[in-house]
């Protein structure tokens, strides 16, 4: 186990990474094109909101062109070449060609190809349960009503590989605030899309579809928890959970559920797909923790994709300053 020097994870550095993007003025027309998936997206450009970031420089992202072009690989944009620890970003190519997305296949290198037939537009996310203001959000509403910003995060898979990924998205807390959780709300349950006709892996009954996940409400409200709508300045690629997925950077990757269609606020601890499959191996919390090994392998080190050799795994994946207080007084060995 490696202690994390406080100096290495100053919140300032993280905040500097939180460059904001705004969907441009052309977004109304663009969003309609997005929904219909028939017309060019027009000028859906994400220009920076100067007020939003202390280090704002002029950088503009262009999602101009037809939807397929907007999603096409090439010209990936990120505000920095590293995360706040100085670790290099993984390339767009790496991030989109080494995926866990069992709805398509268990072969990480074949997800991208099999996901081509998936149609993420139009899209809606319903938010219900113990809330005062249940709502169904269209993708264009999610993109335009919530401020989109860049978050460069490490992603640590429970299988002991990792990447550094420049997401674009917005805090989960903003969406939850919008639906106004009731006083008795304690947890949030997420459900992925069920579309076996477009998702080859869902025709495999080895797994209980749809994929589900959950968080404690206070975990979901933590400022680091986001819904990602993009990556490298582009709309979220299909292989990474288009058009909207969770990213909870201090937890093992399986908690970061992809292609979300349903969010339910509840007072009952939700189960999750991986807990259902093997509760002794994958618990509800799944916080990255180098001192709690998986029953079948060590969690002390990890392989950063693109690097040879191994790195030490950091407690809470290096985000302890921001999330450790969520677990104060808890036995993290028992609550794995
Ligand atoms: N719906 C769904 N979400 C999912 C998965 C999945 O198979 N289905 N895999 C999880 C796992 S194990 C990991 S490590 C991350 C991988 O995200 P990435 O492919 O964007 O790197 O997605 C998570 N979210
Ligand atoms: Mo994973």
PDB file of N, CA and C in Angstrom, residues 107-181:
ATOM      1  N   UNK A 107     -15.068  -9.430 -25.188  1.00  0.00           N
ATOM      2  CA  UNK A 107     -13.752  -9.184 -25.785  1.00  0.00           C
ATOM      3  C   UNK A 107     -13.505  -7.679 -25.889  1.00  0.00           C
ATOM      4  N   UNK A 108     -12.609  -7.171 -25.051  1.00  0.00           N
ATOM      5  CA  UNK A 108     -12.387  -5.720 -24.966  1.00  0.00           C
ATOM      6  C   UNK A 108     -12.026  -5.078 -26.296  1.00  0.00           C
ATOM      7  N   UNK A 109     -11.332  -5.840 -27.124  1.00  0.00           N
ATOM      8  CA  UNK A 109     -10.881  -5.249 -28.382  1.00  0.00           C
ATOM      9  C   UNK A 109     -11.917  -5.358 -29.503  1.00  0.00           C
ATOM     10  N   UNK A 110     -13.052  -5.995 -29.212  1.00  0.00           N
ATOM     11  CA  UNK A 110     -14.094  -6.092 -30.239  1.00  0.00           C
ATOM     12  C   UNK A 110     -15.330  -5.255 -29.926  1.00  0.00           C
ATOM     13  N   UNK A 111     -15.316  -4.573 -28.779  1.00  0.00           N
ATOM     14  CA  UNK A 111     -16.485  -3.760 -28.412  1.00  0.00           C
ATOM     15  C   UNK A 111     -16.739  -2.682 -29.470  1.00  0.00           C
ATOM     16  N   UNK A 112     -15.694  -1.961 -29.852  1.00  0.00           N
ATOM     17  CA  UNK A 112     -15.865  -0.825 -30.760  1.00  0.00           C
ATOM     18  C   UNK A 112     -16.562  -1.255 -32.057  1.00  0.00           C
ATOM     19  N   UNK A 113     -16.122  -2.365 -32.603  1.00  0.00           N
ATOM     20  CA  UNK A 113     -16.695  -2.810 -33.875  1.00  0.00           C
ATOM     21  C   UNK A 113     -18.146  -3.256 -33.697  1.00  0.00           C
ATOM     22  N   UNK A 114     -18.423  -4.034 -32.651  1.00  0.00           N
ATOM     23  CA  UNK A 114     -19.790  -4.515 -32.442  1.00  0.00           C
ATOM     24  C   UNK A 114     -20.738  -3.389 -32.055  1.00  0.00           C
ATOM     25  N   UNK A 115     -20.196  -2.337 -31.450  1.00  0.00           N
ATOM     26  CA  UNK A 115     -21.038  -1.217 -31.010  1.00  0.00           C
ATOM     27  C   UNK A 115     -21.445  -0.319 -32.169  1.00  0.00           C
ATOM     28  N   UNK A 116     -20.838  -0.509 -33.326  1.00  0.00           N
ATOM     29  CA  UNK A 116     -21.178   0.358 -34.464  1.00  0.00           C
ATOM     30  C   UNK A 116     -22.668   0.326 -34.777  1.00  0.00           C
ATOM     31  N   UNK A 117     -23.302  -0.820 -34.578  1.00  0.00           N
ATOM     32  CA  UNK A 117     -24.720  -0.936 -34.944  1.00  0.00           C
ATOM     33  C   UNK A 117     -25.669  -0.368 -33.886  1.00  0.00           C
ATOM     34  N   UNK A 118     -25.104   0.121 -32.777  1.00  0.00           N
ATOM     35  CA  UNK A 118     -25.927   0.700 -31.710  1.00  0.00           C
ATOM     36  C   UNK A 118     -26.335   2.122 -32.099  1.00  0.00           C
ATOM     37  N   UNK A 119     -27.606   2.472 -31.851  1.00  0.00           N
ATOM     38  CA  UNK A 119     -28.147   3.789 -32.227  1.00  0.00           C
ATOM     39  C   UNK A 119     -28.479   4.598 -30.980  1.00  0.00           C
ATOM     40  N   UNK A 120     -27.586   5.470 -30.548  1.00  0.00           N
ATOM     41  CA  UNK A 120     -27.855   6.195 -29.295  1.00  0.00           C
ATOM     42  C   UNK A 120     -28.761   7.427 -29.426  1.00  0.00           C
ATOM     43  N   UNK A 121     -29.198   7.748 -30.623  1.00  0.00           N
ATOM     44  CA  UNK A 121     -30.050   8.927 -30.805  1.00  0.00           C
ATOM     45  C   UNK A 121     -31.348   8.531 -31.476  1.00  0.00           C
ATOM     46  N   UNK A 122     -32.520   9.021 -31.015  1.00  0.00           N
ATOM     47  CA  UNK A 122     -32.703   9.877 -29.836  1.00  0.00           C
ATOM     48  C   UNK A 122     -32.543   9.071 -28.547  1.00  0.00           C
ATOM     49  N   UNK A 123     -32.494   9.786 -27.408  1.00  0.00           N
ATOM     50  CA  UNK A 123     -32.254   9.121 -26.112  1.00  0.00           C
ATOM     51  C   UNK A 123     -33.000   9.863 -25.021  1.00  0.00           C
ATOM     52  N   UNK A 124     -33.498   9.114 -24.061  1.00  0.00           N
ATOM     53  CA  UNK A 124     -34.143   9.724 -22.901  1.00  0.00           C
ATOM     54  C   UNK A 124     -33.686   9.011 -21.635  1.00  0.00           C
ATOM     55  N   UNK A 125     -33.621   9.769 -20.544  1.00  0.00           N
ATOM     56  CA  UNK A 125     -33.299   9.206 -19.235  1.00  0.00           C
ATOM     57  C   UNK A 125     -34.423   9.586 -18.280  1.00  0.00           C
ATOM     58  N   UNK A 126     -35.070   8.580 -17.697  1.00  0.00           N
ATOM     59  CA  UNK A 126     -36.124   8.887 -16.730  1.00  0.00           C
ATOM     60  C   UNK A 126     -35.534   8.884 -15.320  1.00  0.00           C
ATOM     61  N   UNK A 127     -35.988   9.833 -14.521  1.00  0.00           N
ATOM     62  CA  UNK A 127     -35.518   9.933 -13.135  1.00  0.00           C
ATOM     63  C   UNK A 127     -36.757   9.919 -12.235  1.00  0.00           C
ATOM     64  N   UNK A 128     -36.888   8.850 -11.445  1.00  0.00           N
ATOM     65  CA  UNK A 128     -38.105   8.636 -10.663  1.00  0.00           C
ATOM     66  C   UNK A 128     -37.749   8.193  -9.247  1.00  0.00           C
ATOM     67  N   UNK A 129     -38.759   7.739  -8.522  1.00  0.00           N
ATOM     68  CA  UNK A 129     -38.538   7.209  -7.172  1.00  0.00           C
ATOM     69  C   UNK A 129     -38.836   8.250  -6.114  1.00  0.00           C
ATOM     70  N   UNK A 130     -38.019   8.259  -5.075  1.00  0.00           N
ATOM     71  CA  UNK A 130     -38.244   9.140  -3.936  1.00  0.00           C
ATOM     72  C   UNK A 130     -37.764  10.558  -4.259  1.00  0.00           C
ATOM     73  N   UNK A 131     -38.469  11.189  -5.174  1.00  0.00           N
ATOM     74  CA  UNK A 131     -38.128  12.561  -5.580  1.00  0.00           C
ATOM     75  C   UNK A 131     -39.418  13.378  -5.663  1.00  0.00           C
ATOM     76  N   UNK A 132     -39.287  14.670  -5.436  1.00  0.00           N
ATOM     77  CA  UNK A 132     -40.474  15.522  -5.483  1.00  0.00           C
ATOM     78  C   UNK A 132     -40.843  15.884  -6.908  1.00  0.00           C
ATOM     79  N   UNK A 133     -39.873  15.788  -7.795  1.00  0.00           N
ATOM     80  CA  UNK A 133     -40.068  16.299  -9.145  1.00  0.00           C
ATOM     81  C   UNK A 133     -39.547  15.308 -10.195  1.00  0.00           C
ATOM     82  N   UNK A 134     -40.225  14.138 -10.325  1.00  0.00           N
ATOM     83  CA  UNK A 134     -39.742  13.144 -11.291  1.00  0.00           C
ATOM     84  C   UNK A 134     -39.781  13.717 -12.713  1.00  0.00           C
ATOM     85  N   UNK A 135     -38.759  13.374 -13.503  1.00  0.00           N
ATOM     86  CA  UNK A 135     -38.682  13.942 -14.852  1.00  0.00           C
ATOM     87  C   UNK A 135     -38.072  12.939 -15.807  1.00  0.00           C
ATOM     88  N   UNK A 136     -38.417  13.122 -17.078  1.00  0.00           N
ATOM     89  CA  UNK A 136     -37.729  12.402 -18.145  1.00  0.00           C
ATOM     90  C   UNK A 136     -36.964  13.435 -18.950  1.00  0.00           C
ATOM     91  N   UNK A 137     -35.669  13.239 -19.033  1.00  0.00           N
ATOM     92  CA  UNK A 137     -34.803  14.194 -19.732  1.00  0.00           C
ATOM     93  C   UNK A 137     -34.430  13.642 -21.100  1.00  0.00           C
ATOM     94  N   UNK A 138     -34.582  14.464 -22.127  1.00  0.00           N
ATOM     95  CA  UNK A 138     -34.046  14.071 -23.428  1.00  0.00           C
ATOM     96  C   UNK A 138     -32.541  14.327 -23.422  1.00  0.00           C
ATOM     97  N   UNK A 139     -31.833  13.696 -24.339  1.00  0.00           N
ATOM     98  CA  UNK A 139     -30.388  13.929 -24.412  1.00  0.00           C
ATOM     99  C   UNK A 139     -30.096  15.401 -24.654  1.00  0.00           C
ATOM    100  N   UNK A 140     -30.888  16.043 -25.534  1.00  0.00           N
ATOM    101  CA  UNK A 140     -30.584  17.452 -25.809  1.00  0.00           C
ATOM    102  C   UNK A 140     -30.808  18.323 -24.579  1.00  0.00           C
ATOM    103  N   UNK A 141     -31.784  17.968 -23.758  1.00  0.00           N
ATOM    104  CA  UNK A 141     -31.976  18.701 -22.500  1.00  0.00           C
ATOM    105  C   UNK A 141     -30.778  18.493 -21.572  1.00  0.00           C
ATOM    106  N   UNK A 142     -30.311  17.264 -21.498  1.00  0.00           N
ATOM    107  CA  UNK A 142     -29.155  16.986 -20.635  1.00  0.00           C
ATOM    108  C   UNK A 142     -27.926  17.763 -21.104  1.00  0.00           C
ATOM    109  N   UNK A 143     -27.773  17.890 -22.424  1.00  0.00           N
ATOM    110  CA  UNK A 143     -26.600  18.578 -22.969  1.00  0.00           C
ATOM    111  C   UNK A 143     -26.701  20.091 -22.844  1.00  0.00           C
ATOM    112  N   UNK A 144     -27.909  20.605 -22.845  1.00  0.00           N
ATOM    113  CA  UNK A 144     -28.045  22.059 -22.861  1.00  0.00           C
ATOM    114  C   UNK A 144     -28.435  22.641 -21.504  1.00  0.00           C
ATOM    115  N   UNK A 145     -29.168  21.907 -20.681  1.00  0.00           N
ATOM    116  CA  UNK A 145     -29.595  22.461 -19.386  1.00  0.00           C
ATOM    117  C   UNK A 145     -28.543  22.327 -18.303  1.00  0.00           C
ATOM    118  N   UNK A 146     -27.604  21.428 -18.515  1.00  0.00           N
ATOM    119  CA  UNK A 146     -26.548  21.240 -17.519  1.00  0.00           C
ATOM    120  C   UNK A 146     -25.212  21.652 -18.134  1.00  0.00           C
ATOM    121  N   UNK A 147     -24.396  22.408 -17.386  1.00  0.00           N
ATOM    122  CA  UNK A 147     -23.121  22.896 -17.928  1.00  0.00           C
ATOM    123  C   UNK A 147     -22.142  21.741 -18.149  1.00  0.00           C
ATOM    124  N   UNK A 148     -21.680  21.604 -19.367  1.00  0.00           N
ATOM    125  CA  UNK A 148     -20.763  20.516 -19.701  1.00  0.00           C
ATOM    126  C   UNK A 148     -19.339  20.978 -19.430  1.00  0.00           C
ATOM    127  N   UNK A 149     -18.590  20.168 -18.741  1.00  0.00           N
ATOM    128  CA  UNK A 149     -17.218  20.543 -18.428  1.00  0.00           C
ATOM    129  C   UNK A 149     -16.296  19.347 -18.555  1.00  0.00           C
ATOM    130  N   UNK A 150     -15.016  19.641 -18.758  1.00  0.00           N
ATOM    131  CA  UNK A 150     -14.041  18.558 -18.868  1.00  0.00           C
ATOM    132  C   UNK A 150     -13.625  18.066 -17.485  1.00  0.00           C
ATOM    133  N   UNK A 151     -13.511  16.766 -17.344  1.00  0.00           N
ATOM    134  CA  UNK A 151     -12.960  16.165 -16.125  1.00  0.00           C
ATOM    135  C   UNK A 151     -11.959  15.096 -16.549  1.00  0.00           C
ATOM    136  N   UNK A 152     -10.705  15.322 -16.254  1.00  0.00           N
ATOM    137  CA  UNK A 152      -9.674  14.333 -16.552  1.00  0.00           C
ATOM    138  C   UNK A 152      -9.540  13.419 -15.347  1.00  0.00           C
ATOM    139  N   UNK A 153      -9.927  12.151 -15.522  1.00  0.00           N
ATOM    140  CA  UNK A 153      -9.958  11.208 -14.415  1.00  0.00           C
ATOM    141  C   UNK A 153      -9.200   9.926 -14.754  1.00  0.00           C
ATOM    142  N   UNK A 154      -8.592   9.337 -13.723  1.00  0.00           N
ATOM    143  CA  UNK A 154      -8.088   7.983 -13.869  1.00  0.00           C
ATOM    144  C   UNK A 154      -9.269   7.015 -13.765  1.00  0.00           C
ATOM    145  N   UNK A 155      -9.267   5.985 -14.597  1.00  0.00           N
ATOM    146  CA  UNK A 155     -10.265   4.919 -14.496  1.00  0.00           C
ATOM    147  C   UNK A 155      -9.527   3.634 -14.147  1.00  0.00           C
ATOM    148  N   UNK A 156      -9.896   3.053 -13.018  1.00  0.00           N
ATOM    149  CA  UNK A 156      -9.196   1.859 -12.529  1.00  0.00           C
ATOM    150  C   UNK A 156     -10.183   0.695 -12.549  1.00  0.00           C
ATOM    151  N   UNK A 157      -9.965  -0.235 -13.472  1.00  0.00           N
ATOM    152  CA  UNK A 157     -10.838  -1.409 -13.558  1.00  0.00           C
ATOM    153  C   UNK A 157     -10.487  -2.383 -12.445  1.00  0.00           C
ATOM    154  N   UNK A 158     -11.494  -3.091 -11.946  1.00  0.00           N
ATOM    155  CA  UNK A 158     -11.293  -4.089 -10.898  1.00  0.00           C
ATOM    156  C   UNK A 158     -10.346  -5.198 -11.370  1.00  0.00           C
ATOM    157  N   UNK A 159     -10.194  -5.318 -12.677  1.00  0.00           N
ATOM    158  CA  UNK A 159      -9.274  -6.323 -13.239  1.00  0.00           C
ATOM    159  C   UNK A 159      -7.805  -5.878 -13.181  1.00  0.00           C
ATOM    160  N   UNK A 160      -7.550  -4.703 -12.602  1.00  0.00           N
ATOM    161  CA  UNK A 160      -6.187  -4.201 -12.374  1.00  0.00           C
ATOM    162  C   UNK A 160      -5.498  -3.637 -13.609  1.00  0.00           C
ATOM    163  N   UNK A 161      -6.277  -3.042 -14.497  1.00  0.00           N
ATOM    164  CA  UNK A 161      -5.703  -2.181 -15.539  1.00  0.00           C
ATOM    165  C   UNK A 161      -6.334  -0.806 -15.376  1.00  0.00           C
ATOM    166  N   UNK A 162      -5.697   0.197 -15.941  1.00  0.00           N
ATOM    167  CA  UNK A 162      -6.211   1.558 -15.762  1.00  0.00           C
ATOM    168  C   UNK A 162      -5.878   2.437 -16.964  1.00  0.00           C
ATOM    169  N   UNK A 163      -6.582   3.563 -17.019  1.00  0.00           N
ATOM    170  CA  UNK A 163      -6.363   4.557 -18.069  1.00  0.00           C
ATOM    171  C   UNK A 163      -6.562   5.939 -17.458  1.00  0.00           C
ATOM    172  N   UNK A 164      -6.137   6.964 -18.196  1.00  0.00           N
ATOM    173  CA  UNK A 164      -6.456   8.353 -17.846  1.00  0.00           C
ATOM    174  C   UNK A 164      -7.304   8.902 -18.988  1.00  0.00           C
ATOM    175  N   UNK A 165      -8.508   9.388 -18.637  1.00  0.00           N
ATOM    176  CA  UNK A 165      -9.508   9.698 -19.664  1.00  0.00           C
ATOM    177  C   UNK A 165     -10.045  11.119 -19.488  1.00  0.00           C
ATOM    178  N   UNK A 166     -10.005  11.928 -20.536  1.00  0.00           N
ATOM    179  CA  UNK A 166     -10.581  13.279 -20.453  1.00  0.00           C
ATOM    180  C   UNK A 166     -12.068  13.271 -20.820  1.00  0.00           C
ATOM    181  N   UNK A 167     -12.900  13.107 -19.795  1.00  0.00           N
ATOM    182  CA  UNK A 167     -14.353  13.083 -20.020  1.00  0.00           C
ATOM    183  C   UNK A 167     -14.872  14.489 -20.216  1.00  0.00           C
ATOM    184  N   UNK A 168     -16.035  14.603 -20.812  1.00  0.00           N
ATOM    185  CA  UNK A 168     -16.840  15.816 -20.763  1.00  0.00           C
ATOM    186  C   UNK A 168     -18.159  15.393 -20.140  1.00  0.00           C
ATOM    187  N   UNK A 169     -18.655  16.186 -19.202  1.00  0.00           N
ATOM    188  CA  UNK A 169     -19.904  15.801 -18.559  1.00  0.00           C
ATOM    189  C   UNK A 169     -20.336  16.837 -17.542  1.00  0.00           C
ATOM    190  N   UNK A 170     -21.207  16.406 -16.619  1.00  0.00           N
ATOM    191  CA  UNK A 170     -21.689  17.357 -15.603  1.00  0.00           C
ATOM    192  C   UNK A 170     -21.908  16.596 -14.301  1.00  0.00           C
ATOM    193  N   UNK A 171     -21.848  17.318 -13.167  1.00  0.00           N
ATOM    194  CA  UNK A 171     -21.977  16.642 -11.873  1.00  0.00           C
ATOM    195  C   UNK A 171     -23.333  15.952 -11.717  1.00  0.00           C
ATOM    196  N   UNK A 172     -23.302  14.750 -11.167  1.00  0.00           N
ATOM    197  CA  UNK A 172     -24.550  14.041 -10.853  1.00  0.00           C
ATOM    198  C   UNK A 172     -25.437  14.867  -9.945  1.00  0.00           C
ATOM    199  N   UNK A 173     -24.799  15.649  -9.069  1.00  0.00           N
ATOM    200  CA  UNK A 173     -25.575  16.421  -8.090  1.00  0.00           C
ATOM    201  C   UNK A 173     -26.540  17.391  -8.776  1.00  0.00           C
ATOM    202  N   UNK A 174     -26.147  17.910  -9.939  1.00  0.00           N
ATOM    203  CA  UNK A 174     -27.026  18.879 -10.609  1.00  0.00           C
ATOM    204  C   UNK A 174     -28.321  18.210 -11.064  1.00  0.00           C
ATOM    205  N   UNK A 175     -28.206  17.010 -11.601  1.00  0.00           N
ATOM    206  CA  UNK A 175     -29.401  16.295 -12.053  1.00  0.00           C
ATOM    207  C   UNK A 175     -30.256  15.881 -10.854  1.00  0.00           C
ATOM    208  N   UNK A 176     -29.602  15.413  -9.790  1.00  0.00           N
ATOM    209  CA  UNK A 176     -30.356  14.992  -8.608  1.00  0.00           C
ATOM    210  C   UNK A 176     -31.043  16.188  -7.956  1.00  0.00           C
ATOM    211  N   UNK A 177     -30.337  17.319  -7.899  1.00  0.00           N
ATOM    212  CA  UNK A 177     -30.971  18.527  -7.356  1.00  0.00           C
ATOM    213  C   UNK A 177     -32.209  18.896  -8.158  1.00  0.00           C
ATOM    214  N   UNK A 178     -32.132  18.697  -9.464  1.00  0.00           N
ATOM    215  CA  UNK A 178     -33.259  19.088 -10.325  1.00  0.00           C
ATOM    216  C   UNK A 178     -34.518  18.280 -10.024  1.00  0.00           C
ATOM    217  N   UNK A 179     -34.352  17.033  -9.576  1.00  0.00           N
ATOM    218  CA  UNK A 179     -35.537  16.215  -9.281  1.00  0.00           C
ATOM    219  C   UNK A 179     -35.915  16.257  -7.796  1.00  0.00           C
ATOM    220  N   UNK A 180     -35.093  16.895  -6.995  1.00  0.00           N
ATOM    221  CA  UNK A 180     -35.391  17.108  -5.573  1.00  0.00           C
ATOM    222  C   UNK A 180     -35.652  15.818  -4.787  1.00  0.00           C
ATOM    223  N   UNK A 181     -34.586  15.130  -4.399  1.00  0.00           N
ATOM    224  CA  UNK A 181     -34.738  13.906  -3.600  1.00  0.00           C
ATOM    225  C   UNK A 181     -35.531  14.176  -2.317  1.00  0.00           C
TER     226      UNK A 181
END
